[in-house]
Amino acid sequence: MSKVDVDVKTARAVGGQLLDWYEQVKRDLPWRRTRDPYKIWVSEVMLQQTRVETVIPYWNRFVELFPTIEALADAPEPNVLKAWEGLGYYSRVRNLQKGAKVVRDKFGGRVPDTPDEISTLPGVGPYTAGAILSIAYDVDVPAVDGNVFRVLSRIFLIEEDIMKPKTRRTFEGLAEFLIPPGRAASFNQGLMELGATVCIPKNPRCHSCPVKEHCRALEEGVQEELPVKEKKKPPRPVDMTAALLRDGDRVLIRRRPDKGLLAGMWEFPGGERVEGLSLEDSLALHLREAFGVTVEPGRLFVQVQHTFSHLQWDMRVFECAITEGLVRESDDVRWVPVGELETYTFPVAHGKVVKELGGLV
């Protein structure tokens, strides 16, 4: 099994002890009260890059607004993005809605129950496919996420880089071998639960681990050194600038392009600092190119930061006055009363500006 040798006796022991522990201590999470594959799918997509505590209210609201595959598939995208606002990584929900449309049109509204078919859905990779198939349909397939990488690397002392595709296949094969027949739903969730609550990244609670007697990393005293993972490059710092343009009680916002970072969301107009120019001059250039107007940046209204996986925005928002020209409204450019901004979907950084404006109303 690619450098990981596990005998059947050990596999059965680990599986049995993990199942017993999970049934005793599992958290009461709303998506664990259903076997609806659609609602489980929603939870798994939300839980990518997001903590459980944050996801719970979002999941409850999302499945209330879009209770079925058909409801999500038929919903206007702005409504779906608004329901997702604050969770970030918006490509997740766009793919979720695309997937819902495929399920509606190609699979008669029923989420596929085979690995080959479910893997054709947009945004559904090996982990998400495994989670849905095992939890909703009791298919004996693995679901290997970051928690599972950590747990298995420690139990079986796997010192290979988990970022490499070959290593990922090793973990998937190992996880599948460990599944007690017919118990994939509880086993997979048990592994995730163990990683989330006991076998945590720093200061793991080894004394509470149900399988500590089998943990080779604990035996060697190297549990905190695993899993082995190549360090990512730090996010690139980017100076951003944006304009707060007023017309009475209205402010100017625009929609971002349909493709690329934060696609289709609304923002206060501006952009990256132009090399060789000050923030104010960069902002004036951006607005001249976007709207054909001349603006005079005034006082700094607010400074906000936001970190993406690859970028770190430092955004300064200036109050501006138009000294020449006129901004015309369109589907993608609007003058909006401050009190109505909450009905639009903004990226987190621009959402902070909206909150600052709200305090002035």
GROMACS .gro file of C-alpha atoms in nm:
model
  361
    1MET     CA    1   0.000   0.000   0.000
    2SER     CA    2   0.268   0.246  -0.107
    3LYS     CA    3   0.497   0.247   0.197
    4VAL     CA    4   0.212   0.206   0.449
    5ASP     CA    5   0.174  -0.147   0.579
    6VAL     CA    6  -0.129  -0.208   0.797
    7ASP     CA    7  -0.242  -0.556   0.896
    8VAL     CA    8  -0.609  -0.649   0.907
    9LYS     CA    9  -0.608  -0.686   1.286
   10THR     CA   10  -0.483  -0.331   1.338
   11ALA     CA   11  -0.724  -0.195   1.078
   12ARG     CA   12  -1.019  -0.360   1.253
   13ALA     CA   13  -0.905  -0.236   1.592
   14VAL     CA   14  -0.865   0.123   1.475
   15GLY     CA   15  -1.198   0.115   1.293
   16GLY     CA   16  -1.388  -0.037   1.583
   17GLN     CA   17  -1.245   0.193   1.849
   18LEU     CA   18  -1.303   0.500   1.633
   19LEU     CA   19  -1.667   0.404   1.568
   20ASP     CA   20  -1.736   0.345   1.937
   21TRP     CA   21  -1.580   0.678   2.029
   22TYR     CA   22  -1.765   0.869   1.759
   23GLU     CA   23  -2.105   0.736   1.862
   24GLN     CA   24  -2.036   0.850   2.219
   25VAL     CA   25  -1.895   1.199   2.160
   26LYS     CA   26  -2.007   1.323   1.818
   27ARG     CA   27  -2.124   1.681   1.808
   28ASP     CA   28  -2.489   1.750   1.734
   29LEU     CA   29  -2.453   1.937   1.405
   30PRO     CA   30  -2.761   2.019   1.195
   31TRP     CA   31  -2.638   1.844   0.881
   32ARG     CA   32  -2.585   1.527   1.082
   33ARG     CA   33  -2.961   1.507   1.139
   34THR     CA   34  -3.030   1.443   0.771
   35ARG     CA   35  -2.938   1.190   0.505
   36ASP     CA   36  -3.046   1.424   0.225
   37PRO     CA   37  -2.747   1.418  -0.013
   38TYR     CA   38  -2.817   1.774  -0.129
   39LYS     CA   39  -2.807   1.918   0.223
   40ILE     CA   40  -2.496   1.715   0.306
   41TRP     CA   41  -2.339   1.849  -0.013
   42VAL     CA   42  -2.414   2.206   0.097
   43SER     CA   43  -2.253   2.143   0.436
   44GLU     CA   44  -1.940   1.992   0.287
   45VAL     CA   45  -1.892   2.284   0.048
   46MET     CA   46  -1.944   2.537   0.328
   47LEU     CA   47  -1.702   2.356   0.558
   48GLN     CA   48  -1.419   2.394   0.308
   49GLN     CA   49  -1.195   2.670   0.448
   50THR     CA   50  -1.455   2.761   0.714
   51ARG     CA   51  -1.498   2.669   1.081
   52VAL     CA   52  -1.796   2.463   1.197
   53GLU     CA   53  -1.919   2.735   1.435
   54THR     CA   54  -1.932   2.984   1.149
   55VAL     CA   55  -2.103   2.744   0.910
   56ILE     CA   56  -2.400   2.644   1.131
   57PRO     CA   57  -2.610   2.962   1.092
   58TYR     CA   58  -2.519   2.993   0.724
   59TRP     CA   59  -2.622   2.632   0.655
   60ASN     CA   60  -2.951   2.672   0.840
   61ARG     CA   61  -3.037   2.987   0.645
   62PHE     CA   62  -2.917   2.849   0.310
   63VAL     CA   63  -3.124   2.530   0.322
   64GLU     CA   64  -3.424   2.732   0.437
   65LEU     CA   65  -3.389   2.965   0.138
   66PHE     CA   66  -3.301   2.686  -0.106
   67PRO     CA   67  -3.448   2.366   0.042
   68THR     CA   68  -3.406   2.149  -0.269
   69ILE     CA   69  -3.176   2.097  -0.564
   70GLU     CA   70  -3.440   2.255  -0.787
   71ALA     CA   71  -3.474   2.561  -0.563
   72LEU     CA   72  -3.100   2.627  -0.577
   73ALA     CA   73  -3.075   2.555  -0.949
   74ASP     CA   74  -3.361   2.795  -1.028
   75ALA     CA   75  -3.254   3.077  -0.793
   76PRO     CA   76  -3.108   3.403  -0.935
   77GLU     CA   77  -2.733   3.405  -0.878
   78PRO     CA   78  -2.736   3.737  -0.685
   79ASN     CA   79  -2.973   3.580  -0.431
   80VAL     CA   80  -2.743   3.282  -0.390
   81LEU     CA   81  -2.435   3.502  -0.350
   82LYS     CA   82  -2.616   3.713  -0.092
   83ALA     CA   83  -2.699   3.403   0.113
   84TRP     CA   84  -2.329   3.313   0.100
   85GLU     CA   85  -2.202   3.663   0.184
   86GLY     CA   86  -1.935   3.651   0.454
   87LEU     CA   87  -1.826   3.292   0.394
   88GLY     CA   88  -1.579   3.394   0.123
   89TYR     CA   89  -1.429   3.176  -0.150
   90TYR     CA   90  -1.733   3.247  -0.367
   91SER     CA   91  -1.627   3.005  -0.640
   92ARG     CA   92  -1.752   2.735  -0.400
   93VAL     CA   93  -2.113   2.850  -0.413
   94ARG     CA   94  -2.100   2.925  -0.785
   95ASN     CA   95  -1.987   2.568  -0.848
   96LEU     CA   96  -2.252   2.442  -0.606
   97GLN     CA   97  -2.524   2.615  -0.805
   98LYS     CA   98  -2.376   2.494  -1.135
   99GLY     CA   99  -2.373   2.144  -0.991
  100ALA     CA  100  -2.735   2.176  -0.883
  101LYS     CA  101  -2.830   2.267  -1.240
  102VAL     CA  102  -2.645   1.961  -1.372
  103VAL     CA  103  -2.824   1.739  -1.119
  104ARG     CA  104  -3.159   1.892  -1.218
  105ASP     CA  105  -3.103   1.864  -1.593
  106LYS     CA  106  -2.897   1.546  -1.625
  107PHE     CA  107  -2.983   1.335  -1.321
  108GLY     CA  108  -3.350   1.415  -1.273
  109GLY     CA  109  -3.292   1.613  -0.954
  110ARG     CA  110  -3.125   1.327  -0.765
  111VAL     CA  111  -2.763   1.364  -0.655
  112PRO     CA  112  -2.569   1.078  -0.818
  113ASP     CA  113  -2.475   0.784  -0.596
  114THR     CA  114  -2.174   0.650  -0.788
  115PRO     CA  115  -1.816   0.781  -0.781
  116ASP     CA  116  -1.796   0.820  -1.158
  117GLU     CA  117  -2.118   1.019  -1.191
  118ILE     CA  118  -2.086   1.240  -0.885
  119SER     CA  119  -1.730   1.334  -0.981
  120THR     CA  120  -1.863   1.496  -1.300
  121LEU     CA  121  -2.036   1.770  -1.098
  122PRO     CA  122  -1.863   2.112  -1.093
  123GLY     CA  123  -1.647   2.164  -0.786
  124VAL     CA  124  -1.690   1.807  -0.660
  125GLY     CA  125  -1.344   1.661  -0.601
  126PRO     CA  126  -1.245   1.331  -0.439
  127TYR     CA  127  -1.311   1.449  -0.083
  128THR     CA  128  -1.654   1.600  -0.144
  129ALA     CA  129  -1.757   1.302  -0.354
  130GLY     CA  130  -1.646   1.063  -0.082
  131ALA     CA  131  -1.824   1.258   0.190
  132ILE     CA  132  -2.157   1.269   0.005
  133LEU     CA  133  -2.143   0.908  -0.110
  134SER     CA  134  -2.049   0.769   0.230
  135ILE     CA  135  -2.268   0.988   0.452
  136ALA     CA  136  -2.580   1.004   0.233
  137TYR     CA  137  -2.563   0.670   0.053
  138ASP     CA  138  -2.349   0.445   0.278
  139VAL     CA  139  -2.104   0.376  -0.004
  140ASP     CA  140  -1.775   0.240   0.133
  141VAL     CA  141  -1.549   0.510  -0.009
  142PRO     CA  142  -1.298   0.731   0.177
  143ALA     CA  143  -1.334   1.105   0.239
  144VAL     CA  144  -0.987   1.244   0.300
  145ASP     CA  145  -0.967   1.608   0.408
  146GLY     CA  146  -0.709   1.800   0.609
  147ASN     CA  147  -0.825   1.649   0.937
  148VAL     CA  148  -0.793   1.298   0.797
  149PHE     CA  149  -0.447   1.367   0.657
  150ARG     CA  150  -0.337   1.476   1.002
  151VAL     CA  151  -0.495   1.184   1.189
  152LEU     CA  152  -0.369   0.911   0.957
  153SER     CA  153  -0.021   1.060   0.918
  154ARG     CA  154   0.017   1.048   1.296
  155ILE     CA  155  -0.137   0.708   1.362
  156PHE     CA  156   0.070   0.539   1.093
  157LEU     CA  157   0.374   0.772   1.100
  158ILE     CA  158   0.353   0.876   0.735
  159GLU     CA  159   0.628   1.127   0.670
  160GLU     CA  160   0.559   1.203   0.304
  161ASP     CA  161   0.451   1.546   0.182
  162ILE     CA  162   0.071   1.550   0.173
  163MET     CA  163   0.074   1.815  -0.101
  164LYS     CA  164   0.203   1.560  -0.351
  165PRO     CA  165  -0.062   1.373  -0.555
  166LYS     CA  166   0.113   1.039  -0.496
  167THR     CA  167   0.093   1.088  -0.119
  168ARG     CA  168  -0.274   1.183  -0.141
  169ARG     CA  169  -0.345   0.858  -0.324
  170THR     CA  170  -0.162   0.673  -0.048
  171PHE     CA  171  -0.388   0.827   0.215
  172GLU     CA  172  -0.702   0.756   0.015
  173GLY     CA  173  -0.601   0.392  -0.023
  174LEU     CA  174  -0.522   0.364   0.348
  175ALA     CA  175  -0.850   0.527   0.452
  176GLU     CA  176  -1.047   0.296   0.226
  177PHE     CA  177  -0.870  -0.008   0.370
  178LEU     CA  178  -0.959   0.102   0.724
  179ILE     CA  179  -1.335   0.146   0.661
  180PRO     CA  180  -1.536  -0.120   0.849
  181PRO     CA  181  -1.768  -0.271   0.583
  182GLY     CA  182  -2.101  -0.090   0.570
  183ARG     CA  183  -1.992   0.177   0.820
  184ALA     CA  184  -1.830   0.437   0.597
  185ALA     CA  185  -2.065   0.717   0.706
  186SER     CA  186  -1.976   0.695   1.075
  187PHE     CA  187  -1.613   0.601   1.012
  188ASN     CA  188  -1.541   0.895   0.781
  189GLN     CA  189  -1.717   1.138   1.011
  190GLY     CA  190  -1.534   0.986   1.306
  191LEU     CA  191  -1.196   1.051   1.144
  192MET     CA  192  -1.298   1.410   1.074
  193GLU     CA  193  -1.430   1.454   1.427
  194LEU     CA  194  -1.110   1.315   1.576
  195GLY     CA  195  -0.903   1.559   1.371
  196ALA     CA  196  -1.127   1.852   1.457
  197THR     CA  197  -1.153   1.797   1.831
  198VAL     CA  198  -0.864   1.577   1.954
  199CYS     CA  199  -0.590   1.527   1.695
  200ILE     CA  200  -0.564   1.902   1.639
  201PRO     CA  201  -0.269   2.073   1.466
  202LYS     CA  202  -0.100   2.213   1.778
  203ASN     CA  203  -0.098   2.059   2.124
  204PRO     CA  204  -0.301   1.752   2.025
  205ARG     CA  205  -0.506   1.602   2.309
  206CYS     CA  206  -0.343   1.262   2.285
  207HIS     CA  207  -0.464   1.155   2.631
  208SER     CA  208  -0.823   1.170   2.498
  209CYS     CA  209  -0.755   0.983   2.174
  210PRO     CA  210  -0.952   0.659   2.135
  211VAL     CA  211  -0.678   0.502   1.919
  212LYS     CA  212  -0.368   0.630   2.102
  213GLU     CA  213  -0.245   0.275   2.162
  214HIS     CA  214  -0.199   0.241   1.785
  215CYS     CA  215  -0.044   0.585   1.724
  216ARG     CA  216   0.312   0.545   1.604
  217ALA     CA  217   0.377   0.920   1.605
  218LEU     CA  218   0.281   0.937   1.974
  219GLU     CA  219   0.507   0.642   2.045
  220GLU     CA  220   0.796   0.823   1.873
  221GLY     CA  221   0.703   1.162   2.024
  222VAL     CA  222   0.674   1.333   1.684
  223GLN     CA  223   0.297   1.389   1.665
  224GLU     CA  224   0.329   1.767   1.639
  225GLU     CA  225   0.568   1.735   1.344
  226LEU     CA  226   0.305   1.565   1.130
  227PRO     CA  227   0.165   1.585   0.872
  228VAL     CA  228   0.453   1.687   0.649
  229LYS     CA  229   0.337   1.970   0.428
  230GLU     CA  230   0.533   2.195   0.198
  231LYS     CA  231   0.495   2.551   0.316
  232LYS     CA  232   0.290   2.776   0.092
  233LYS     CA  233   0.422   3.107  -0.026
  234PRO     CA  234   0.290   3.390   0.193
  235PRO     CA  235   0.012   3.596   0.036
  236ARG     CA  236   0.138   3.880  -0.183
  237PRO     CA  237   0.072   4.224  -0.029
  238VAL     CA  238  -0.126   4.455  -0.255
  239ASP     CA  239  -0.199   4.824  -0.196
  240MET     CA  240  -0.559   4.891  -0.298
  241THR     CA  241  -0.755   5.211  -0.322
  242ALA     CA  242  -1.127   5.285  -0.356
  243ALA     CA  243  -1.351   5.586  -0.387
  244LEU     CA  244  -1.643   5.693  -0.175
  245LEU     CA  245  -1.844   5.909  -0.415
  246ARG     CA  246  -2.167   6.064  -0.286
  247ASP     CA  247  -2.474   6.207  -0.448
  248GLY     CA  248  -2.693   6.320  -0.161
  249ASP     CA  249  -2.766   6.007   0.042
  250ARG     CA  250  -2.652   5.784  -0.242
  251VAL     CA  251  -2.307   5.634  -0.304
  252LEU     CA  252  -2.156   5.489  -0.619
  253ILE     CA  253  -2.092   5.115  -0.650
  254ARG     CA  254  -2.012   4.891  -0.943
  255ARG     CA  255  -2.025   4.520  -1.019
  256ARG     CA  256  -1.700   4.331  -1.069
  257PRO     CA  257  -1.648   4.133  -1.393
  258ASP     CA  258  -1.819   3.795  -1.429
  259LYS     CA  259  -1.484   3.616  -1.427
  260GLY     CA  260  -1.184   3.638  -1.199
  261LEU     CA  261  -1.141   3.724  -0.834
  262LEU     CA  262  -1.472   3.798  -0.654
  263ALA     CA  263  -1.658   3.770  -0.984
  264GLY     CA  264  -1.995   3.941  -1.008
  265MET     CA  265  -1.983   4.102  -0.663
  266TRP     CA  266  -2.033   4.473  -0.592
  267GLU     CA  267  -1.759   4.711  -0.481
  268PHE     CA  268  -1.666   5.073  -0.435
  269PRO     CA  269  -1.476   5.171  -0.751
  270GLY     CA  270  -1.099   5.177  -0.748
  271GLY     CA  271  -0.818   4.928  -0.796
  272GLU     CA  272  -0.457   4.841  -0.729
  273ARG     CA  273  -0.205   5.114  -0.668
  274VAL     CA  274  -0.033   5.201  -0.996
  275GLU     CA  275   0.344   5.170  -0.986
  276GLY     CA  276   0.506   5.512  -0.954
  277LEU     CA  277   0.184   5.686  -0.846
  278SER     CA  278   0.046   5.777  -0.507
  279LEU     CA  279  -0.271   5.609  -0.386
  280GLU     CA  280  -0.471   5.924  -0.458
  281ASP     CA  281  -0.333   5.962  -0.810
  282SER     CA  282  -0.387   5.591  -0.875
  283LEU     CA  283  -0.749   5.626  -0.767
  284ALA     CA  284  -0.804   5.925  -0.992
  285LEU     CA  285  -0.657   5.731  -1.285
  286HIS     CA  286  -0.878   5.427  -1.218
  287LEU     CA  287  -1.195   5.639  -1.210
  288ARG     CA  288  -1.100   5.830  -1.523
  289GLU     CA  289  -1.043   5.503  -1.709
  290ALA     CA  290  -1.361   5.343  -1.572
  291PHE     CA  291  -1.609   5.631  -1.600
  292GLY     CA  292  -1.441   5.910  -1.795
  293VAL     CA  293  -1.462   6.149  -1.501
  294THR     CA  294  -1.210   6.359  -1.314
  295VAL     CA  295  -1.216   6.323  -0.936
  296GLU     CA  296  -1.038   6.491  -0.651
  297PRO     CA  297  -0.960   6.248  -0.369
  298GLY     CA  298  -1.016   6.405  -0.028
  299ARG     CA  299  -0.984   6.273   0.325
  300LEU     CA  300  -0.920   5.910   0.406
  301PHE     CA  301  -1.257   5.761   0.501
  302VAL     CA  302  -1.138   5.420   0.621
  303GLN     CA  303  -0.852   5.173   0.584
  304VAL     CA  304  -0.932   4.801   0.574
  305GLN     CA  305  -0.730   4.483   0.533
  306HIS     CA  306  -0.832   4.145   0.402
  307THR     CA  307  -0.624   3.834   0.335
  308PHE     CA  308  -0.699   3.588   0.057
  309SER     CA  309  -0.510   3.261   0.010
  310HIS     CA  310  -0.269   3.432  -0.231
  311LEU     CA  311  -0.321   3.805  -0.178
  312GLN     CA  312  -0.326   4.044   0.115
  313TRP     CA  313  -0.522   4.359   0.047
  314ASP     CA  314  -0.443   4.682   0.228
  315MET     CA  315  -0.722   4.908   0.101
  316ARG     CA  316  -0.760   5.278   0.165
  317VAL     CA  317  -1.094   5.435   0.084
  318PHE     CA  318  -1.096   5.808   0.008
  319GLU     CA  319  -1.390   6.043  -0.001
  320CYS     CA  320  -1.388   6.189  -0.350
  321ALA     CA  321  -1.558   6.469  -0.540
  322ILE     CA  322  -1.624   6.464  -0.914
  323THR     CA  323  -1.480   6.784  -1.064
  324GLU     CA  324  -1.547   6.706  -1.428
  325GLY     CA  325  -1.781   6.465  -1.604
  326LEU     CA  326  -2.079   6.254  -1.505
  327VAL     CA  327  -2.108   5.890  -1.401
  328ARG     CA  328  -2.396   5.727  -1.584
  329GLU     CA  329  -2.580   5.433  -1.433
  330SER     CA  330  -2.605   5.093  -1.600
  331ASP     CA  331  -2.668   4.733  -1.497
  332ASP     CA  332  -2.317   4.726  -1.350
  333VAL     CA  333  -2.287   5.083  -1.217
  334ARG     CA  334  -2.536   5.223  -0.967
  335TRP     CA  335  -2.596   5.512  -0.730
  336VAL     CA  336  -2.746   5.340  -0.426
  337PRO     CA  337  -2.894   5.487  -0.107
  338VAL     CA  338  -2.676   5.396   0.189
  339GLY     CA  339  -2.971   5.225   0.358
  340GLU     CA  340  -3.008   4.986   0.062
  341LEU     CA  341  -2.643   4.875   0.039
  342GLU     CA  342  -2.715   4.574   0.258
  343THR     CA  343  -2.923   4.422  -0.025
  344TYR     CA  344  -2.611   4.397  -0.244
  345THR     CA  345  -2.338   4.134  -0.215
  346PHE     CA  346  -1.996   4.280  -0.134
  347PRO     CA  347  -1.656   4.115  -0.080
  348VAL     CA  348  -1.546   4.118   0.284
  349ALA     CA  349  -1.316   4.419   0.243
  350HIS     CA  350  -1.585   4.631   0.081
  351GLY     CA  351  -1.842   4.500   0.327
  352LYS     CA  352  -1.636   4.664   0.601
  353VAL     CA  353  -1.676   4.994   0.419
  354VAL     CA  354  -2.052   4.939   0.408
  355LYS     CA  355  -2.050   4.886   0.785
  356GLU     CA  356  -1.857   5.209   0.834
  357LEU     CA  357  -2.113   5.390   0.622
  358GLY     CA  358  -2.394   5.235   0.819
  359GLY     CA  359  -2.264   5.400   1.130
  360LEU     CA  360  -2.311   5.738   0.967
  361VAL     CA  361  -2.677   5.694   0.874
   0.00000   0.00000   0.00000
